[in-house]
mmCIF file of C-alpha atoms in Angstrom:
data_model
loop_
_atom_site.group_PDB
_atom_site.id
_atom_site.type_symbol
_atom_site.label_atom_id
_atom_site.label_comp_id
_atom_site.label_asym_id
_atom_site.label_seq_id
_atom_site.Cartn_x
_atom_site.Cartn_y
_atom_site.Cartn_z
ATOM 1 C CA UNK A 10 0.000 0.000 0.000
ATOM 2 C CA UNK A 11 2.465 2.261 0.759
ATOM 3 C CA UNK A 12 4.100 1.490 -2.532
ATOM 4 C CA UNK A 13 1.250 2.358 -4.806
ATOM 5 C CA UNK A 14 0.528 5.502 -2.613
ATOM 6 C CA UNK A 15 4.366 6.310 -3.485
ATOM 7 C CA UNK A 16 4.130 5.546 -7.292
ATOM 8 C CA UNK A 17 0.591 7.751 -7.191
ATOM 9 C CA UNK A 18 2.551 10.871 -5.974
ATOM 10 C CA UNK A 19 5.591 10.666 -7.570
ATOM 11 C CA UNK A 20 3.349 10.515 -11.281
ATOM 12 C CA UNK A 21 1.316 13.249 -10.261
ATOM 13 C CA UNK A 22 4.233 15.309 -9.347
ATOM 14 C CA UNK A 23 5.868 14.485 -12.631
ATOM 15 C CA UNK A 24 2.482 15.388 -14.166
ATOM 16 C CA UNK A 25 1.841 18.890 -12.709
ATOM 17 C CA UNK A 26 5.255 19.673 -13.792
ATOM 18 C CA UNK A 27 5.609 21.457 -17.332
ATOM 19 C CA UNK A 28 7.752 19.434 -19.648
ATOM 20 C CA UNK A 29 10.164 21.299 -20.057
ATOM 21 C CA UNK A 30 11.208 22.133 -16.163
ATOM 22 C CA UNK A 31 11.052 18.021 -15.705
ATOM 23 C CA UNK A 32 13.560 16.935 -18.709
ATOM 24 C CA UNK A 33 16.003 19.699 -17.609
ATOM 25 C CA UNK A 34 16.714 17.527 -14.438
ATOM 26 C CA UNK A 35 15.793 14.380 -14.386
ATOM 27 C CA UNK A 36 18.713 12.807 -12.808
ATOM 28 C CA UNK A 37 17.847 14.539 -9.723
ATOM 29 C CA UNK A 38 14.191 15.078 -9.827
ATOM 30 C CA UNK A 39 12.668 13.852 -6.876
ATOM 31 C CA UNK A 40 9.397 12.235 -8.674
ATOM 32 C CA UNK A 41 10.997 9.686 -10.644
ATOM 33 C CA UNK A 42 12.900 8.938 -7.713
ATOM 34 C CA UNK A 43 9.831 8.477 -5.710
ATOM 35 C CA UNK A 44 8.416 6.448 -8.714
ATOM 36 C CA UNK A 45 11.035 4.065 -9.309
ATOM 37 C CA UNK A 46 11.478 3.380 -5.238
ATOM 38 C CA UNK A 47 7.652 2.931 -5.144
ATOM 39 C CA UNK A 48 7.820 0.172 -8.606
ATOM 40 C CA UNK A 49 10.741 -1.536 -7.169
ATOM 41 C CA UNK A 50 9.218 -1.517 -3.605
ATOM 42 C CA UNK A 51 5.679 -2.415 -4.854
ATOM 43 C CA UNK A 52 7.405 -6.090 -6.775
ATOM 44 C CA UNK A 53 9.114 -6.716 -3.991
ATOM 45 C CA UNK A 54 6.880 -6.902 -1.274
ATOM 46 C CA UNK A 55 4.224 -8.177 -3.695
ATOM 47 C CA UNK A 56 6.687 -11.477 -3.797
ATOM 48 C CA UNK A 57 6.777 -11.697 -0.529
ATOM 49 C CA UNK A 58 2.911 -11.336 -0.012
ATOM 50 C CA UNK A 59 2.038 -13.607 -2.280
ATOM 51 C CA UNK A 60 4.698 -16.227 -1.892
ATOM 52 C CA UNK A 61 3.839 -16.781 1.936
ATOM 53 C CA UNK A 62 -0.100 -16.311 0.929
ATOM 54 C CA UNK A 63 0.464 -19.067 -1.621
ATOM 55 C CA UNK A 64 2.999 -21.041 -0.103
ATOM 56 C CA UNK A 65 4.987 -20.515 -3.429
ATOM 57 C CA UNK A 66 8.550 -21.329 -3.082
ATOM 58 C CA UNK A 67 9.956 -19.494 -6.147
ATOM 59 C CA UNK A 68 8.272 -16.317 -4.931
ATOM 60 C CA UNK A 69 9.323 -16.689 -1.432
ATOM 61 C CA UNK A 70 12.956 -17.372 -3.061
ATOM 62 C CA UNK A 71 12.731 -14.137 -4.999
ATOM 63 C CA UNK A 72 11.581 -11.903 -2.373
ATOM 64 C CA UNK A 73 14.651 -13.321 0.068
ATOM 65 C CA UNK A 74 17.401 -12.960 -2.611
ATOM 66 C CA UNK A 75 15.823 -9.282 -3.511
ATOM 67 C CA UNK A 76 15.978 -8.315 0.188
ATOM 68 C CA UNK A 77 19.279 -10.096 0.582
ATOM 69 C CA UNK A 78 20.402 -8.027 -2.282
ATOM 70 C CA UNK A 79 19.291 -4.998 -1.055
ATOM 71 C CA UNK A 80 20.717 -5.118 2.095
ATOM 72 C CA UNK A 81 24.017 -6.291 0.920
ATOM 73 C CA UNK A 82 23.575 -2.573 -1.306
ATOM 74 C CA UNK A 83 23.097 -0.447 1.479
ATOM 75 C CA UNK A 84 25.726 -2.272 3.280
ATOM 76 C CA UNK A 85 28.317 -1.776 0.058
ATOM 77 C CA UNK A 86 27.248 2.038 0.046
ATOM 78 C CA UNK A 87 28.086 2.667 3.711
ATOM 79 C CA UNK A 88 31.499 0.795 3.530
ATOM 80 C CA UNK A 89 32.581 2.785 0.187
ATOM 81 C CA UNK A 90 31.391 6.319 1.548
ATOM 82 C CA UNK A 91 33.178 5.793 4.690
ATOM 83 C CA UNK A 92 36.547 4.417 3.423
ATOM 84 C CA UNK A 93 36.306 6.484 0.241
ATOM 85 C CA UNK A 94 34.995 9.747 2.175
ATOM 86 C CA UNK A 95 36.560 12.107 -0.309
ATOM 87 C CA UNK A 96 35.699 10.984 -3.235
ATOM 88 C CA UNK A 97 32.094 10.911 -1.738
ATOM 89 C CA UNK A 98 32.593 14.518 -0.823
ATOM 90 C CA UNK A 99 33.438 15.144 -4.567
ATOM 91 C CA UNK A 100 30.590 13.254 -5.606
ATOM 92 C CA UNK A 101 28.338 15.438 -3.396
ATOM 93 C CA UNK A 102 29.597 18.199 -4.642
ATOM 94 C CA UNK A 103 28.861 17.959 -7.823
ATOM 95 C CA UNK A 104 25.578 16.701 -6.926
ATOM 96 C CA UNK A 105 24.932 20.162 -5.475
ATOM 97 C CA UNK A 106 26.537 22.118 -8.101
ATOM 98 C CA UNK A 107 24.405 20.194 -10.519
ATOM 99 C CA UNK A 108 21.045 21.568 -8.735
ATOM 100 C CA UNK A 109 22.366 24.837 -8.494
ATOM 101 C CA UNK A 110 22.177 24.799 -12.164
ATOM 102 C CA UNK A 111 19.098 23.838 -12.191
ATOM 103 C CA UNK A 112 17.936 25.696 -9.420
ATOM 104 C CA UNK A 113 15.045 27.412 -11.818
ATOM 105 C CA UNK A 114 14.123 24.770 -13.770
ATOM 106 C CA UNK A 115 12.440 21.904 -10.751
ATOM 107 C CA UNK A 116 10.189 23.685 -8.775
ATOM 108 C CA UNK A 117 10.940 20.410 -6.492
ATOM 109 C CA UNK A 118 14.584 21.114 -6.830
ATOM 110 C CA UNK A 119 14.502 24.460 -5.901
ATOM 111 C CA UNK A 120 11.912 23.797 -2.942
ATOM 112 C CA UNK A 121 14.771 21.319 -1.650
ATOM 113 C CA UNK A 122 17.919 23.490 -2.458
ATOM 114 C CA UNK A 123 16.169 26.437 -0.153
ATOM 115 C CA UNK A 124 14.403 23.611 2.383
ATOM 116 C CA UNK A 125 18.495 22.642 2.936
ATOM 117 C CA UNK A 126 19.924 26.051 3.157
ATOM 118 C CA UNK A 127 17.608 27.269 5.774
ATOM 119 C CA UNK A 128 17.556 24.013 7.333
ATOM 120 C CA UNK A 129 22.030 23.849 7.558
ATOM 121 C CA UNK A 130 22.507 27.969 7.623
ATOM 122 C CA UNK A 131 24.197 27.847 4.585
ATOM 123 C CA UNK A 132 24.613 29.144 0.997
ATOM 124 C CA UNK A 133 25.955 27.425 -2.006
ATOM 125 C CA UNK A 134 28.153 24.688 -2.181
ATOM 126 C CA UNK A 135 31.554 25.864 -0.860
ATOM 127 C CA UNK A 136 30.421 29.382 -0.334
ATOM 128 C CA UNK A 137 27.663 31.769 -1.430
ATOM 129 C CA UNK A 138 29.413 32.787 -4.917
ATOM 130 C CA UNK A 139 28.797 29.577 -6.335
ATOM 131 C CA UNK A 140 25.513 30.893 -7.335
ATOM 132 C CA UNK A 141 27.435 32.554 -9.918
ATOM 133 C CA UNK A 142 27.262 28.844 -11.669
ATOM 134 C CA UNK A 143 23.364 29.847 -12.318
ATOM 135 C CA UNK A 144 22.344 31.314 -15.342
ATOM 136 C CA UNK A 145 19.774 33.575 -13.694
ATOM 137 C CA UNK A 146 22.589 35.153 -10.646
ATOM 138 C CA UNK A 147 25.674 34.898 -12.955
ATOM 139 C CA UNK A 148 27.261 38.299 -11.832
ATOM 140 C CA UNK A 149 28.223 38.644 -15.694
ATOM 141 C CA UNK A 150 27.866 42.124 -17.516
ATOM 142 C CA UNK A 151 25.659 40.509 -20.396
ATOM 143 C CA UNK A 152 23.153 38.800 -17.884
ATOM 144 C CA UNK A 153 19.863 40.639 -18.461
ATOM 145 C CA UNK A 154 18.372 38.730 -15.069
ATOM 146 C CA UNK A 155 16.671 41.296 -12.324
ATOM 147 C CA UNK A 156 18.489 38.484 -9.954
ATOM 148 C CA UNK A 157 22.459 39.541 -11.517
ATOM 149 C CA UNK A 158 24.932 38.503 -8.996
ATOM 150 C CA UNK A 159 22.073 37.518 -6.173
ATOM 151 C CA UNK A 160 21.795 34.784 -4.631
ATOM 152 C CA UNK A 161 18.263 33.062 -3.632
ATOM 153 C CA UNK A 162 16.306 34.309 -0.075
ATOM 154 C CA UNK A 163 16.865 31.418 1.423
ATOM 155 C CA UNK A 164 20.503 32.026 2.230
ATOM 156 C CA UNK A 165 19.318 35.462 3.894
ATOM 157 C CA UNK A 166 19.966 35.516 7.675
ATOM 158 C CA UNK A 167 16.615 35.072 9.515
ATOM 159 C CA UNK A 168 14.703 38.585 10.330
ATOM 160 C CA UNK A 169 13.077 38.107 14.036
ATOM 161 C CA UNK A 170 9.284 39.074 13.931
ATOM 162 C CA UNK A 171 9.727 39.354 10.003
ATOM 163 C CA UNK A 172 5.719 38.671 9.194
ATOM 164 C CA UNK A 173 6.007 38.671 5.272
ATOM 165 C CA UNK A 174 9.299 37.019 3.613
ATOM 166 C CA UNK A 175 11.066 39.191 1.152
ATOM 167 C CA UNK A 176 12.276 37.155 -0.966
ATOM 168 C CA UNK A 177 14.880 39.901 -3.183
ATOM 169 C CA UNK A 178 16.907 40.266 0.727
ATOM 170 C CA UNK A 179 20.143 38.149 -1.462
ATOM 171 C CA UNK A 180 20.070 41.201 -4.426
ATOM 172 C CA UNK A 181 23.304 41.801 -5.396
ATOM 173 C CA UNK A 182 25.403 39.861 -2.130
ATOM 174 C CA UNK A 183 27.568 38.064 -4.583
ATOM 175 C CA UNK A 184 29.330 41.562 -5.790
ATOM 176 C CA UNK A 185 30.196 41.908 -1.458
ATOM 177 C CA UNK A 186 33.289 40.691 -0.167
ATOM 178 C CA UNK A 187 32.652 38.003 2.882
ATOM 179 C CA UNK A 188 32.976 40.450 5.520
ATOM 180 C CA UNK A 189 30.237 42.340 3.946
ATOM 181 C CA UNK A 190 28.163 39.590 2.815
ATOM 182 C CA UNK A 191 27.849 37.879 6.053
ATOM 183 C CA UNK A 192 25.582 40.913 7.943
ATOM 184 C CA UNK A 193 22.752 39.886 5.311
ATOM 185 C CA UNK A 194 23.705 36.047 4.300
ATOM 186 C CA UNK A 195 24.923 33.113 4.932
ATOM 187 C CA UNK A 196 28.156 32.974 3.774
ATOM 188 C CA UNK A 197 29.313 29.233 4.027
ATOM 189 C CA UNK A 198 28.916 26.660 1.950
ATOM 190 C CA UNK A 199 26.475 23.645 2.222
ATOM 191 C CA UNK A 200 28.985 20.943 1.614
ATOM 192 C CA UNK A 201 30.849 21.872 5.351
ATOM 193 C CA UNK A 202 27.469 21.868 6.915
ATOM 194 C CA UNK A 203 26.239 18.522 6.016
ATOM 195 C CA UNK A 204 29.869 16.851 6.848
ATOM 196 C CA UNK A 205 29.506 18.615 10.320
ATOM 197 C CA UNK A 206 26.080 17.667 10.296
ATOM 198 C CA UNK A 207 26.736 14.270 9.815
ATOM 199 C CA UNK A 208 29.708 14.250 12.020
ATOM 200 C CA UNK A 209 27.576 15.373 15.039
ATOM 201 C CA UNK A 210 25.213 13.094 14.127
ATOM 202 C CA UNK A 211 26.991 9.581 13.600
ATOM 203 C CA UNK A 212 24.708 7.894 16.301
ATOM 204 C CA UNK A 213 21.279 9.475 15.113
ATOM 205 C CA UNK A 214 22.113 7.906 11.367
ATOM 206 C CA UNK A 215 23.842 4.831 12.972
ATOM 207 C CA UNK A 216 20.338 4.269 14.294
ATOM 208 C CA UNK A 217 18.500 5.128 11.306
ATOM 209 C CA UNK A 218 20.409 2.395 9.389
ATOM 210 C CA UNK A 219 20.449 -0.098 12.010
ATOM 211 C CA UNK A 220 16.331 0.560 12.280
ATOM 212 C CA UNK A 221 16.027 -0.469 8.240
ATOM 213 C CA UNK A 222 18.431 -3.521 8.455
ATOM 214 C CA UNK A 223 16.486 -5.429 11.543
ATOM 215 C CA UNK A 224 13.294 -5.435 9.064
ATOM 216 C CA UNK A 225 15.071 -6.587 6.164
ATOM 217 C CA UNK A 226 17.052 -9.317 8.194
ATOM 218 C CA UNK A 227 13.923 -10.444 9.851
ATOM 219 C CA UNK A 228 12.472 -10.709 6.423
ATOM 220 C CA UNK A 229 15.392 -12.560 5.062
ATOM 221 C CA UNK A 230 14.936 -15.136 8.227
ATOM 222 C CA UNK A 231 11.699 -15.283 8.284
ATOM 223 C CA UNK A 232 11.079 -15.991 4.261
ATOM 224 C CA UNK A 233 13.882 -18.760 4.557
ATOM 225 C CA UNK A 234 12.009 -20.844 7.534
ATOM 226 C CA UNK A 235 8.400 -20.596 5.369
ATOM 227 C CA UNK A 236 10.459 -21.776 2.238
ATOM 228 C CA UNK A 237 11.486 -24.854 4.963
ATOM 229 C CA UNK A 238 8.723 -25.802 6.486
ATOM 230 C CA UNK A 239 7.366 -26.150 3.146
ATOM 231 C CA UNK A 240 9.858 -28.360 1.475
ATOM 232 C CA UNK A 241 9.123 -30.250 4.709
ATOM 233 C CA UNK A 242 5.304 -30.527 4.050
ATOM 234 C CA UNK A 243 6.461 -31.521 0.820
ATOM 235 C CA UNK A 244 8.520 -34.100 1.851
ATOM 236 C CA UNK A 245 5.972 -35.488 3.997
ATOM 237 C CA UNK A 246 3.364 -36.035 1.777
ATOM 238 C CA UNK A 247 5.470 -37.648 -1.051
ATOM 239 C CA UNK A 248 6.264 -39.973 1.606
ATOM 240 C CA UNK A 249 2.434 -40.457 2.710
ATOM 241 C CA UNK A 250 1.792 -41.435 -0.355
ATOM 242 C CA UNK A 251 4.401 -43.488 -1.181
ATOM 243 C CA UNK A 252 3.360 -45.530 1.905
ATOM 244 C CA UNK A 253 -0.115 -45.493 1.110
ATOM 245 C CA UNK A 254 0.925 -47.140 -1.970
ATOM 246 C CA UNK A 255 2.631 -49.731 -0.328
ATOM 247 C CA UNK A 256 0.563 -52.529 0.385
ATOM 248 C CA UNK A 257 2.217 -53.167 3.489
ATOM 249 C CA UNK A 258 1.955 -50.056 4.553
#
């Protein structure tokens, strides 16, 4: 169920989007992810449903191997992004250079980019003049944009009691030295954040990860002693009626 509710919001995100925005970022548009997560989820699970509903081995054997498979996955991922940290951090980087890019084009993407920056206190990637990489605050001469050399409200410093947001408070803050820029924005980078984050965190996530392994392990267990115990019936009633066969049985 929650599978099909998954794949029903991630096509009707992808649906209310105009064309155009959702092919100029698909790699990191968050409704195909949510699609594609919901398909995969949905044929897994439905294995595993209907293979212990059914008693149907190959199903059962599916589903296990599957959830095997994914947990060996997640296991893989967290190995190689701790011993291969920097190259993750590279990877991440260019993730988030990537959506700055296409910061105007996913009204999901953007909704994340500025959901991050106020979440972290942070601006850009490495600092706030990577907004520069943007076609619409590229602090060139020749950019016709009203938003030359800004950089988006959501790296603006929070205003207490501020009642309506304005959302032009980043107008012109990449043309300001660091000093300067810091009294209105944020000033460092996102990438910095989320390793701190993350650092300062290491038991929250270890928990997190630990909390979606027990299920999958259990599953694993538990679809391997169904696939048993049937064999076993199996087993037992070729050998009924083999004796029953028998005459001197």
């Amino acid at each position: 169920v929650i599978s099909m509710v998954m794949v029903a919001v991630g096509v009707y995100a992808r649906l209310m989007k105009h064309a155009e925005a959702a092919l100029a970022c698909l790699a990191v548009d968050p409704a195909i992810l949510l699609v594609v997560v919901g398909v995969l989820m949905f044929l897994l699970t439905f294995c595993g449903c209907i293979g212990s509903l059914r008693e149907n081995i190959c199903l059962l054997q599916t589903f296990s191997l599957c959830l095997t498979a994914v947990f060996l996955l997640q296991l893989a991922a967290g190995i190689l992004g701790f011993v291969f940290s920097d190259k993750a951090r590279g990877k991440v980087s260019e993730i988030i250079n990537n959506a700055i890019v296409h910061y105007r084009d996913d009204l999901d993407l953007q909704n994340l980019i500025d959901f991050g920056q106020k979440k972290f206190s942070c601006c850009g990637g490495i600092s706030y003049k990577d907004w520069s990489q943007n076609m619409y605050f590229n602090c060139s001469e020749d950019n016709p944009s009203r938003e030359r050399c800004s950089v988006p409200y959501s790296c603006c410093l929070p205003t207490p009691d501020q009642a309506v947001i304005n959302t032009m408070c980043g107008q012109g803050m990449q043309a300001f030295d660091y000093l300067e820029a810091s009294k209105v924005i944020y000033t460092n980078g996102c990438i910095d954040k989320l390793v701190n984050w993350i650092h300062s965190n290491l038991f929250l996530l270890g928990g997190v990860a630990l909390g979606l392994a027990i299920p999958q392990l259990v599953g694993i267990l538990l679809s391997q002693i169904l696939v048993n115990q049937i064999k076993d019936q199996i087993k037992l009633q070729l050998y009924n009626q083999q004796h029953r066969a028998d005459p001197w049985y």
